[in-house]
Short mmCIF file of C-alpha atoms and ligand atoms in Angstrom, two decimals:
data_model
loop_
_atom_site.label_atom_id
_atom_site.label_comp_id
_atom_site.label_asym_id
_atom_site.label_seq_id
_atom_site.Cartn_x
_atom_site.Cartn_y
_atom_site.Cartn_z
CA MET A 1 -58.09 -53.37 -53.26
CA GLY A 2 -61.18 -50.83 -53.83
CA GLU A 3 -64.35 -52.89 -53.69
CA ILE A 4 -67.91 -52.44 -54.00
CA LEU A 5 -71.43 -53.44 -51.52
CA ARG A 6 -74.38 -53.67 -53.83
CA VAL A 7 -78.00 -52.86 -52.16
CA TRP A 8 -81.21 -54.04 -53.05
CA GLY A 9 -83.47 -52.01 -49.91
CA GLY A 10 -86.79 -51.99 -49.05
CA ARG A 11 -87.47 -55.71 -47.05
CA PRO A 12 -87.76 -55.94 -43.86
CA LEU A 13 -85.24 -57.60 -41.70
CA GLU A 14 -86.40 -60.90 -39.87
CA GLY A 15 -84.07 -63.29 -37.86
CA ALA A 16 -80.79 -63.65 -36.15
CA VAL A 17 -77.29 -62.80 -36.18
CA ARG A 18 -74.06 -64.30 -33.51
CA LEU A 19 -72.04 -60.79 -32.47
CA PRO A 20 -68.19 -61.30 -34.01
CA SER A 21 -65.41 -60.15 -30.67
CA ALA A 22 -65.58 -56.38 -31.20
CA LYS A 23 -63.17 -54.73 -33.53
CA ASN A 24 -61.97 -52.35 -30.72
CA SER A 25 -60.07 -55.16 -28.20
CA VAL A 26 -59.19 -56.91 -30.88
CA LEU A 27 -56.44 -54.34 -31.76
CA PRO A 28 -55.35 -53.70 -28.81
CA ILE A 29 -54.83 -57.21 -27.40
CA LEU A 30 -53.70 -58.49 -30.51
CA ALA A 31 -50.43 -55.62 -29.58
CA ALA A 32 -50.86 -56.42 -26.53
CA ALA A 33 -49.64 -60.11 -27.02
CA VAL A 34 -47.05 -58.68 -27.80
CA LEU A 35 -45.59 -58.99 -24.34
CA ALA A 36 -46.59 -62.37 -23.72
CA ASP A 37 -44.30 -64.78 -23.20
CA GLY A 38 -45.67 -67.68 -23.28
CA PRO A 39 -48.66 -69.09 -25.51
CA VAL A 40 -51.80 -66.54 -26.72
CA VAL A 41 -54.94 -67.85 -28.50
CA LEU A 42 -57.88 -65.10 -28.83
CA ARG A 43 -60.86 -66.82 -28.92
CA ASP A 44 -63.60 -65.95 -32.35
CA VAL A 45 -61.35 -63.18 -33.54
CA PRO A 46 -63.15 -62.15 -37.31
CA ASP A 47 -61.93 -61.31 -40.56
CA LEU A 48 -61.61 -57.75 -40.66
CA ALA A 49 -58.65 -55.81 -43.12
CA ASP A 50 -57.65 -55.12 -39.51
CA VAL A 51 -56.97 -57.43 -37.86
CA ARG A 52 -55.30 -58.88 -41.11
CA ALA A 53 -52.67 -55.50 -41.07
CA SER A 54 -51.88 -56.29 -36.95
CA VAL A 55 -51.02 -60.06 -37.92
CA SER A 56 -48.46 -58.82 -40.11
CA ILE A 57 -46.61 -56.01 -38.61
CA LEU A 58 -47.18 -59.25 -35.10
CA ARG A 59 -45.60 -61.60 -38.24
CA ALA A 60 -43.47 -58.90 -38.94
CA LEU A 61 -42.06 -58.51 -35.00
CA GLY A 62 -41.12 -61.70 -35.00
CA LEU A 63 -44.62 -63.51 -33.33
CA THR A 64 -45.95 -66.95 -35.27
CA VAL A 65 -49.07 -66.33 -36.16
CA ARG A 66 -51.70 -68.94 -36.39
CA ARG A 67 -55.40 -68.69 -38.23
CA ARG A 68 -57.11 -72.28 -36.92
CA GLY A 69 -61.16 -71.31 -37.64
CA GLU A 70 -62.52 -68.75 -35.73
CA ASP A 71 -59.19 -67.99 -33.56
CA LEU A 72 -56.19 -67.22 -33.76
CA HIS A 73 -52.50 -68.32 -32.50
CA LEU A 74 -50.56 -66.83 -31.42
CA LEU A 75 -46.11 -68.01 -29.84
CA PRO A 76 -43.41 -64.91 -28.57
CA ALA A 77 -41.13 -63.77 -31.30
CA ALA A 78 -37.84 -65.80 -29.61
CA VAL A 79 -35.52 -62.10 -31.45
CA PRO A 80 -38.55 -59.16 -30.86
CA GLY A 81 -38.14 -57.46 -33.84
CA TRP A 82 -38.09 -53.37 -33.23
CA GLN A 83 -39.77 -51.80 -36.39
CA LEU A 84 -43.64 -51.57 -37.77
CA PRO A 85 -43.47 -52.98 -41.54
CA GLU A 86 -44.94 -49.52 -43.38
CA ALA A 87 -47.85 -50.69 -45.25
CA PRO A 88 -50.33 -52.97 -42.83
CA ALA A 89 -49.26 -49.65 -39.93
CA ARG A 90 -49.31 -46.61 -42.14
CA ALA A 91 -52.98 -48.76 -42.83
CA MET A 92 -54.61 -48.01 -39.58
CA ARG A 93 -54.70 -46.22 -36.64
CA SER A 94 -54.28 -48.93 -33.96
CA SER A 95 -50.48 -49.75 -35.12
CA VAL A 96 -49.84 -46.86 -32.33
CA PHE A 97 -51.02 -49.70 -29.59
CA TYR A 98 -48.02 -51.80 -31.03
CA LEU A 99 -45.30 -48.44 -29.27
CA ALA A 100 -45.40 -49.78 -25.25
CA PRO A 101 -45.69 -53.74 -26.18
CA VAL A 102 -42.63 -53.30 -28.88
CA LEU A 103 -40.78 -50.99 -26.46
CA HIS A 104 -40.43 -53.21 -22.59
CA ARG A 105 -39.53 -56.43 -25.31
CA ALA A 106 -37.33 -54.34 -28.08
CA GLY A 107 -35.80 -51.73 -25.72
CA ARG A 108 -36.70 -49.46 -29.15
CA VAL A 109 -39.70 -48.73 -31.92
CA ARG A 110 -40.14 -47.53 -35.17
CA MET A 111 -43.03 -46.56 -37.03
CA PRO A 112 -44.68 -44.87 -39.79
CA LEU A 113 -47.25 -42.01 -38.38
CA PRO A 114 -50.59 -44.59 -38.15
CA GLY A 115 -53.72 -44.05 -40.68
CA GLY A 116 -57.02 -44.99 -40.04
CA CYS A 117 -60.40 -43.45 -41.05
CA LYS A 118 -59.55 -39.40 -41.31
CA LEU A 119 -62.65 -38.40 -38.77
CA GLY A 120 -60.54 -34.93 -38.09
CA PRO A 121 -57.32 -34.30 -36.01
CA ARG A 122 -56.11 -37.59 -34.46
CA PRO A 123 -53.14 -36.65 -32.12
CA ILE A 124 -51.00 -39.27 -30.73
CA ASP A 125 -49.61 -37.17 -27.13
CA ILE A 126 -51.34 -38.64 -25.07
CA HIS A 127 -50.11 -41.97 -25.65
CA LEU A 128 -46.46 -40.09 -26.26
CA ASP A 129 -46.28 -37.90 -23.28
CA GLY A 130 -47.64 -40.58 -21.12
CA LEU A 131 -44.85 -42.80 -21.86
CA CYS A 132 -41.75 -40.51 -22.09
CA ARG A 133 -42.56 -39.97 -18.69
CA MET A 134 -42.09 -43.56 -17.67
CA GLY A 135 -38.24 -43.31 -19.41
CA ALA A 136 -38.96 -43.16 -23.28
CA GLN A 137 -37.40 -40.35 -25.24
CA ALA A 138 -39.71 -40.39 -28.11
CA ALA A 139 -37.63 -38.55 -31.85
CA CYS A 140 -40.38 -37.83 -34.49
CA GLY A 141 -40.15 -37.16 -37.95
CA GLU A 142 -41.57 -36.06 -40.56
CA ASP A 143 -43.70 -39.31 -41.36
CA TRP A 144 -42.11 -41.65 -38.76
CA LEU A 145 -42.15 -41.46 -34.84
CA GLU A 146 -38.69 -44.11 -33.44
CA LEU A 147 -38.71 -44.61 -28.94
CA THR A 148 -36.42 -46.05 -27.02
CA ALA A 149 -36.61 -47.18 -23.56
CA PRO A 150 -32.88 -47.04 -21.62
CA ALA A 151 -34.05 -48.47 -18.85
CA ARG A 152 -37.34 -50.24 -17.57
CA LEU A 153 -39.86 -47.48 -17.81
CA ARG A 154 -41.55 -46.59 -14.30
CA GLY A 155 -44.46 -46.43 -13.22
CA MET A 156 -46.06 -43.24 -12.73
CA ASP A 157 -49.21 -41.42 -11.70
CA TYR A 158 -50.78 -39.25 -14.51
CA THR A 159 -53.78 -37.24 -15.37
CA LEU A 160 -54.68 -37.85 -18.96
CA ARG A 161 -55.89 -34.30 -20.70
CA LEU A 162 -58.81 -36.16 -21.97
CA PRO A 163 -59.96 -39.49 -22.01
CA SER A 164 -58.34 -41.13 -24.95
CA VAL A 165 -59.84 -44.93 -25.74
CA GLY A 166 -56.20 -45.81 -27.52
CA ALA A 167 -54.58 -43.76 -25.38
CA THR A 168 -55.41 -45.52 -21.91
CA GLU A 169 -54.53 -48.48 -23.56
CA THR A 170 -51.32 -47.94 -24.71
CA LEU A 171 -50.70 -46.63 -21.57
CA LEU A 172 -52.39 -49.84 -19.28
CA MET A 173 -49.50 -52.30 -22.32
CA ALA A 174 -46.81 -49.73 -20.46
CA ALA A 175 -47.42 -50.36 -17.24
CA ALA A 176 -48.80 -53.46 -17.01
CA LEU A 177 -43.79 -54.34 -16.57
CA ALA A 178 -42.67 -51.09 -15.72
CA GLN A 179 -40.45 -50.78 -12.23
CA GLY A 180 -43.07 -49.85 -10.00
CA ASP A 181 -45.98 -49.11 -9.51
CA THR A 182 -48.61 -46.91 -11.36
CA VAL A 183 -51.84 -44.94 -11.14
CA LEU A 184 -53.73 -42.86 -14.43
CA ARG A 185 -56.21 -40.36 -13.35
CA ASN A 186 -58.70 -39.67 -16.28
CA ALA A 187 -59.24 -42.86 -18.17
CA ALA A 188 -61.33 -43.93 -20.14
CA ARG A 189 -64.61 -46.27 -19.26
CA GLU A 190 -64.73 -47.67 -22.18
CA PRO A 191 -65.97 -51.18 -22.45
CA GLU A 192 -63.03 -52.40 -24.01
CA VAL A 193 -61.41 -50.75 -21.90
CA ARG A 194 -62.01 -53.30 -19.70
CA ASP A 195 -61.43 -55.93 -21.56
CA LEU A 196 -57.53 -55.03 -22.52
CA ALA A 197 -57.22 -55.25 -18.89
CA ALA A 198 -58.94 -58.45 -18.16
CA PHE A 199 -57.17 -59.69 -21.23
CA LEU A 200 -53.40 -58.40 -19.23
CA ASN A 201 -55.21 -59.58 -16.03
CA GLY A 202 -54.81 -63.26 -17.14
CA CYS A 203 -51.45 -63.07 -17.91
CA GLY A 204 -50.63 -62.41 -14.67
CA ALA A 205 -50.26 -58.27 -15.25
CA ARG A 206 -51.97 -56.49 -11.71
CA ILE A 207 -54.72 -54.25 -13.26
CA GLU A 208 -57.47 -52.69 -10.74
CA GLY A 209 -60.12 -50.26 -11.63
CA ALA A 210 -60.97 -50.58 -15.42
CA GLY A 211 -63.90 -49.69 -16.44
CA SER A 212 -63.06 -45.96 -13.49
CA PRO A 213 -61.89 -43.56 -14.63
CA VAL A 214 -58.62 -44.23 -12.23
CA ILE A 215 -57.16 -47.54 -12.85
CA ARG A 216 -54.26 -49.04 -10.95
CA VAL A 217 -51.59 -50.96 -12.16
CA GLN A 218 -48.30 -52.71 -10.24
CA GLY A 219 -46.22 -54.07 -12.85
CA LYS A 220 -44.57 -56.83 -13.17
CA THR A 221 -41.30 -58.13 -14.52
CA ALA A 222 -43.12 -60.81 -17.09
CA LEU A 223 -46.19 -61.91 -18.53
CA HIS A 224 -47.43 -65.61 -19.66
CA GLY A 225 -49.44 -66.50 -21.91
CA ALA A 226 -53.85 -66.43 -22.14
CA ARG A 227 -56.69 -67.37 -23.98
CA HIS A 228 -59.20 -65.32 -23.90
CA ARG A 229 -62.54 -64.75 -25.81
CA PRO A 230 -62.85 -60.96 -26.33
CA ILE A 231 -66.16 -59.06 -25.68
CA PRO A 232 -68.31 -59.03 -28.80
CA ASP A 233 -68.61 -55.75 -31.23
CA ARG A 234 -71.48 -53.52 -29.60
CA ILE A 235 -70.36 -51.40 -33.31
CA VAL A 236 -71.73 -54.43 -34.84
CA ALA A 237 -74.98 -54.72 -32.56
CA ALA A 238 -75.95 -50.76 -32.95
CA THR A 239 -75.22 -51.51 -36.33
CA VAL A 240 -77.95 -54.69 -36.81
CA ALA A 241 -80.32 -52.70 -34.95
CA ALA A 242 -80.19 -48.97 -36.31
CA ALA A 243 -81.10 -50.94 -39.76
CA VAL A 244 -83.98 -53.33 -38.08
CA ALA A 245 -85.07 -49.47 -37.03
CA GLY A 246 -84.61 -47.62 -41.14
CA CYS A 247 -86.05 -51.73 -42.23
CA GLY A 248 -88.76 -53.19 -39.97
CA GLY A 249 -89.02 -56.17 -39.04
CA CYS A 250 -87.35 -58.51 -35.55
CA VAL A 251 -84.18 -59.91 -34.71
CA THR A 252 -82.42 -61.22 -31.85
CA LEU A 253 -78.21 -60.66 -31.41
CA LEU A 254 -76.70 -63.32 -29.58
CA GLY A 255 -73.86 -64.50 -27.60
CA THR A 256 -74.52 -59.95 -26.85
CA GLY A 257 -73.53 -60.36 -23.37
CA GLU A 258 -75.30 -57.96 -20.91
CA ASP A 259 -75.57 -54.89 -22.51
CA PRO A 260 -74.22 -54.98 -26.06
CA LEU A 261 -76.73 -51.36 -27.09
CA GLY A 262 -75.94 -49.40 -24.75
CA PRO A 263 -77.15 -46.31 -24.65
CA VAL A 264 -78.16 -46.95 -28.72
CA ALA A 265 -81.32 -48.88 -27.07
CA GLY A 266 -83.28 -45.88 -25.90
CA VAL A 267 -82.63 -44.10 -28.45
CA LEU A 268 -83.89 -46.35 -31.44
CA GLU A 269 -86.70 -47.25 -28.52
CA ARG A 270 -87.41 -42.95 -28.70
CA ALA A 271 -87.65 -43.96 -32.68
CA GLY A 272 -90.30 -46.81 -32.38
CA CYS A 273 -88.78 -50.17 -31.84
CA HIS A 274 -89.28 -52.11 -28.86
CA THR A 275 -86.04 -54.25 -27.25
CA ASP A 276 -86.04 -56.17 -24.95
CA ARG A 277 -83.70 -60.31 -23.29
CA PRO A 278 -85.67 -62.82 -24.10
CA ALA A 279 -83.24 -65.27 -22.68
CA PRO A 280 -79.76 -64.36 -20.92
CA GLU A 281 -76.82 -64.19 -24.10
CA CYS A 282 -78.86 -62.40 -26.28
CA TRP A 283 -80.56 -59.53 -27.03
CA ARG A 284 -83.97 -58.81 -29.64
CA VAL A 285 -84.83 -55.64 -31.49
CA GLN A 286 -88.71 -53.98 -33.24
CA ARG A 287 -89.73 -51.51 -35.11
CA GLN A 288 -93.44 -51.68 -33.26
CA ASP A 289 -94.57 -47.87 -34.24
CA ASP A 290 -93.92 -45.91 -37.46
CA LEU A 291 -90.24 -44.20 -37.39
CA GLN A 292 -90.12 -41.77 -35.87
CA GLY A 293 -87.27 -38.67 -34.83
CA VAL A 294 -85.54 -38.78 -31.55
CA GLY A 295 -84.51 -34.98 -31.15
CA LEU A 296 -80.94 -34.57 -30.46
CA VAL A 297 -78.33 -36.99 -29.77
CA ARG A 298 -75.17 -35.80 -28.45
CA THR A 299 -72.11 -38.50 -27.37
CA GLY A 300 -69.77 -38.77 -25.84
CA VAL A 301 -67.72 -41.41 -24.04
CA TRP A 302 -68.84 -43.88 -22.53
CA PRO A 303 -71.04 -44.41 -20.81
CA GLY A 304 -72.15 -41.62 -23.52
CA PHE A 305 -73.85 -42.80 -26.72
CA SER A 306 -70.60 -44.26 -28.51
CA THR A 307 -69.45 -41.59 -31.84
CA ASP A 308 -68.49 -44.95 -33.24
CA ALA A 309 -72.65 -45.70 -33.59
CA ALA A 310 -73.73 -42.41 -34.87
CA PRO A 311 -73.87 -42.90 -38.40
CA VAL A 312 -75.57 -45.79 -38.48
CA VAL A 313 -78.36 -44.48 -35.95
CA ALA A 314 -78.23 -41.98 -38.88
CA GLY A 315 -78.87 -44.32 -41.37
CA GLY A 316 -81.34 -45.37 -39.68
CA LEU A 317 -83.62 -42.82 -39.56
CA LEU A 318 -83.39 -40.79 -42.80
CA ALA A 319 -87.07 -41.49 -43.51
CA ALA A 320 -88.05 -41.17 -39.72
CA ARG A 321 -91.01 -38.35 -39.45
CA GLY A 322 -89.30 -35.36 -37.79
CA ASP A 323 -86.00 -34.33 -36.39
CA THR A 324 -83.53 -35.68 -35.81
CA VAL A 325 -79.76 -34.10 -34.42
CA LEU A 326 -76.84 -36.17 -33.53
CA GLU A 327 -73.96 -33.64 -32.42
CA ASP A 328 -70.90 -36.13 -31.88
CA THR A 329 -68.14 -33.92 -29.67
CA VAL A 330 -65.81 -36.78 -30.33
CA PHE A 331 -64.26 -36.23 -33.82
CA GLU A 332 -64.73 -32.76 -35.95
CA ASP A 333 -65.35 -35.05 -38.88
CA ARG A 334 -68.41 -37.86 -37.96
CA PHE A 335 -70.26 -36.77 -40.46
CA ALA A 336 -69.31 -37.28 -44.35
CA CYS A 337 -71.98 -39.47 -45.10
CA ALA A 338 -74.12 -36.73 -45.32
CA GLU A 339 -73.14 -36.73 -48.60
CA GLY A 340 -74.10 -39.90 -49.08
CA PHE A 341 -77.77 -39.80 -47.17
CA ALA A 342 -78.32 -37.45 -49.41
CA LEU A 343 -78.55 -38.44 -52.77
CA LEU A 344 -80.33 -41.99 -50.75
CA GLY A 345 -82.86 -39.52 -50.71
CA GLY A 346 -81.93 -38.19 -46.57
CA GLN A 347 -83.15 -34.87 -45.75
CA VAL A 348 -79.81 -33.80 -44.52
CA CYS A 349 -77.47 -30.66 -43.59
CA ARG A 350 -74.36 -31.37 -42.10
CA ARG A 351 -72.48 -28.07 -40.11
CA GLY A 352 -68.92 -29.05 -38.63
CA ARG A 353 -70.09 -31.73 -36.14
CA VAL A 354 -73.66 -31.71 -36.43
CA LEU A 355 -76.06 -33.79 -38.65
CA ALA A 356 -79.46 -32.68 -38.64
CA VAL A 357 -81.99 -35.29 -40.42
CA HIS A 358 -85.26 -33.75 -41.03
CA GLY A 359 -88.09 -36.09 -42.09
CA PRO A 360 -90.51 -38.32 -42.96
CA ALA A 361 -88.12 -38.53 -46.94
CA ARG A 362 -88.66 -40.57 -49.16
CA LEU A 363 -85.73 -42.55 -50.20
CA ALA A 364 -84.76 -44.46 -53.20
CA GLY A 365 -81.31 -46.88 -54.29
CA ALA A 366 -78.62 -44.83 -55.65
CA ARG A 367 -74.41 -44.54 -56.69
CA VAL A 368 -72.76 -43.80 -53.13
CA ARG A 369 -69.14 -43.33 -51.97
CA ALA A 370 -68.48 -44.85 -48.27
CA CYS A 371 -65.25 -42.24 -46.77
CA ASP A 372 -64.01 -44.35 -43.85
CA LEU A 373 -65.34 -47.57 -42.16
CA ARG A 374 -68.41 -45.98 -39.95
CA GLY A 375 -69.86 -43.87 -41.90
CA GLY A 376 -69.38 -46.03 -45.08
CA ALA A 377 -71.67 -49.36 -42.61
CA GLY A 378 -73.85 -45.66 -42.36
CA LEU A 379 -74.88 -45.76 -46.31
CA ALA A 380 -74.91 -49.28 -46.25
CA VAL A 381 -78.14 -48.59 -43.29
CA ALA A 382 -80.09 -46.77 -45.02
CA ALA A 383 -79.26 -48.77 -48.75
CA LEU A 384 -80.94 -50.72 -46.81
CA THR A 385 -84.06 -48.95 -46.18
CA ALA A 386 -84.18 -47.30 -49.16
CA ALA A 387 -86.56 -48.67 -52.36
CA GLY A 388 -84.76 -50.65 -55.63
CA ALA A 389 -80.90 -50.84 -56.26
CA SER A 390 -77.74 -48.96 -54.41
CA VAL A 391 -73.73 -49.16 -55.23
CA ILE A 392 -71.73 -48.01 -52.52
CA GLU A 393 -68.15 -47.25 -54.00
CA GLY A 394 -65.37 -47.58 -51.09
CA ALA A 395 -67.08 -50.44 -49.33
CA GLU A 396 -63.12 -51.50 -48.85
CA TYR A 397 -63.41 -49.09 -45.76
CA ILE A 398 -66.18 -51.41 -43.93
CA ARG A 399 -63.56 -54.15 -44.58
CA ARG A 400 -61.80 -52.82 -41.82
CA GLY A 401 -64.66 -53.46 -39.06
CA TYR A 402 -66.74 -55.65 -40.46
CA ALA A 403 -66.27 -59.20 -41.77
CA ASP A 404 -68.65 -60.09 -44.28
CA LEU A 405 -71.39 -56.82 -44.20
CA ALA A 406 -72.66 -58.67 -47.19
CA GLY A 407 -73.97 -62.31 -45.58
CA LEU A 408 -74.82 -60.93 -41.94
CA PHE A 409 -77.45 -58.95 -43.83
CA ARG A 410 -78.15 -61.48 -46.09
CA GLY A 411 -78.94 -63.72 -43.23
CA LEU A 412 -81.74 -61.52 -42.05
CA GLY A 413 -83.34 -61.50 -45.46
CA ALA A 414 -81.92 -57.95 -46.75
CA GLN A 415 -80.11 -58.83 -50.45
CA LEU A 416 -76.86 -57.80 -50.98
CA GLN A 417 -72.96 -58.17 -52.63
CA ALA A 418 -69.94 -57.25 -52.22
CA ALA A 419 -67.83 -57.62 -55.22
CA PRO A 420 -64.48 -55.95 -56.90
CA GLN A 421 -64.16 -52.76 -58.43
CA GLY A 422 -64.04 -53.00 -61.61
C1 LIG B 1 -61.07 -45.20 -30.50
C2 LIG B 1 -62.36 -46.50 -31.68
C3 LIG B 1 -62.03 -45.21 -32.19
C4 LIG B 1 -63.68 -44.27 -31.34
C5 LIG B 1 -63.00 -43.59 -30.12
C6 LIG B 1 -64.06 -42.95 -29.68
C7 LIG B 1 -60.17 -48.21 -30.80
C8 LIG B 1 -59.15 -49.29 -32.47
N1 LIG B 1 -60.44 -47.81 -32.01
O1 LIG B 1 -60.24 -44.95 -30.57
O2 LIG B 1 -64.03 -46.48 -32.49
O3 LIG B 1 -64.08 -44.37 -32.54
O4 LIG B 1 -62.00 -44.78 -29.26
O5 LIG B 1 -64.81 -43.99 -28.78
O6 LIG B 1 -60.20 -48.19 -30.09
N2 LIG B 1 -56.55 -37.61 -28.49
C9 LIG B 1 -55.80 -36.48 -28.23
N3 LIG B 1 -54.75 -36.86 -27.90
C10 LIG B 1 -54.01 -38.45 -27.80
C11 LIG B 1 -55.52 -39.38 -28.40
C12 LIG B 1 -56.61 -39.12 -27.79
O7 LIG B 1 -56.28 -34.66 -28.57
O8 LIG B 1 -52.92 -39.10 -27.25
C13 LIG B 1 -58.62 -37.48 -29.24
C14 LIG B 1 -58.18 -37.63 -30.29
O9 LIG B 1 -58.57 -36.66 -31.47
C15 LIG B 1 -60.50 -37.55 -30.18
C16 LIG B 1 -60.94 -38.19 -29.53
O10 LIG B 1 -59.13 -37.79 -28.42
O11 LIG B 1 -60.62 -36.05 -30.61
C17 LIG B 1 -60.61 -39.25 -29.37
O12 LIG B 1 -60.37 -40.19 -29.09
P1 LIG B 1 -59.61 -41.87 -28.25
O13 LIG B 1 -61.02 -42.32 -27.42
O14 LIG B 1 -57.89 -41.53 -28.38
O15 LIG B 1 -60.61 -42.11 -29.45
P2 LIG B 1 -59.22 -43.96 -30.26
O16 LIG B 1 -58.53 -44.39 -29.66
O17 LIG B 1 -58.63 -42.65 -31.82
#
């Protein structure tokens, strides 16, 4: 259903916010739960649109899934299904995570081609190439995909064409129950890959080196259940921090793990913020000086500046004095939010993968449209920094990654309200 977000901006942010579990950890781990023979409990799972879609897929595959407070409880399927349901599988890219687990469980898997945010071409060739080298056979129609595994998947020594996060996760799940050992080279090093490996190891898998470019997996014949708390969401952390940069104020992030902001902290410090860690599992972000543009920032794979953080940081720096130039090296079409930034008064120029912001700009509330998840969150951050009332249409995209963005920022003194689009 369509949704709008109303924002009355221009107030500094003050207070504390607890980070939810990371969407990008939760989604592959939910798919990996299909591999387990016993009960799985995932702690602190946010009620995101993509989590709901995942739960629909899991139920269609025969698993029992119950939400108990913040936790999800999963029981294995008596008879494992092999067809992913059309609507939820099409609604998100993360349906691709079900390929390997369902192949292991049912010997075949059929799904519509995965959807997700339109950030430019998003092929799944590495997922498929790796699975086929392990013994799967793939057939692909115009808008569907079917894989069969005539025998148990075999371990392999495989170099990824590029360090894709999703493909690394697919191949980790495939390797965990494959016959023999697997070595994945040029693997993605993102913290969420490490977290998936930690979950699988908690279920009895033998994975070493996750978080480095070379991951070694000893294939097991079965995995048991586990309880797992996914890592905190570093993109939610970046969103709040960018909003503090734009609005001013001081916010403490709680339940953060070691370093929730990574390279985003350095960029926001250059912009005039101070970040520190007053206690373990806790980070404070404060704007101390006038907001300054930060020059060139290039996104990259971990430990680089996250592509997902680029639109929210841009939204926070629209009013900065001087120039900020964000170049996304991961996706071709990351900055569809540029049009909305301009309507809010930002002086922006978008060319292909590059978004240039020239300031200072006087931002004022406007009616804008979200075109994707992180771009929508970037618009929300910009609207929080703009004086007056804004309306963000297409806010249902934001629900894919933030359970309640309006409530989160209201808790920090901002005025926002989510409503169905009438
Ligand atoms: C994951 C994240 C997403 C984040 C991205 C990059 C999840 C659920 N989503 O997405 O939020 O923005 O990592 O950090 O974890 N590619 C191919 N062939 C493939 C796979 C990927 O060409 O088989 C390309 C993609 O088109 C893209 C690049 O590799 O240009 C990176 O994609 P990838 O790392 O796979 O991102 P996702 O796993 O889709």
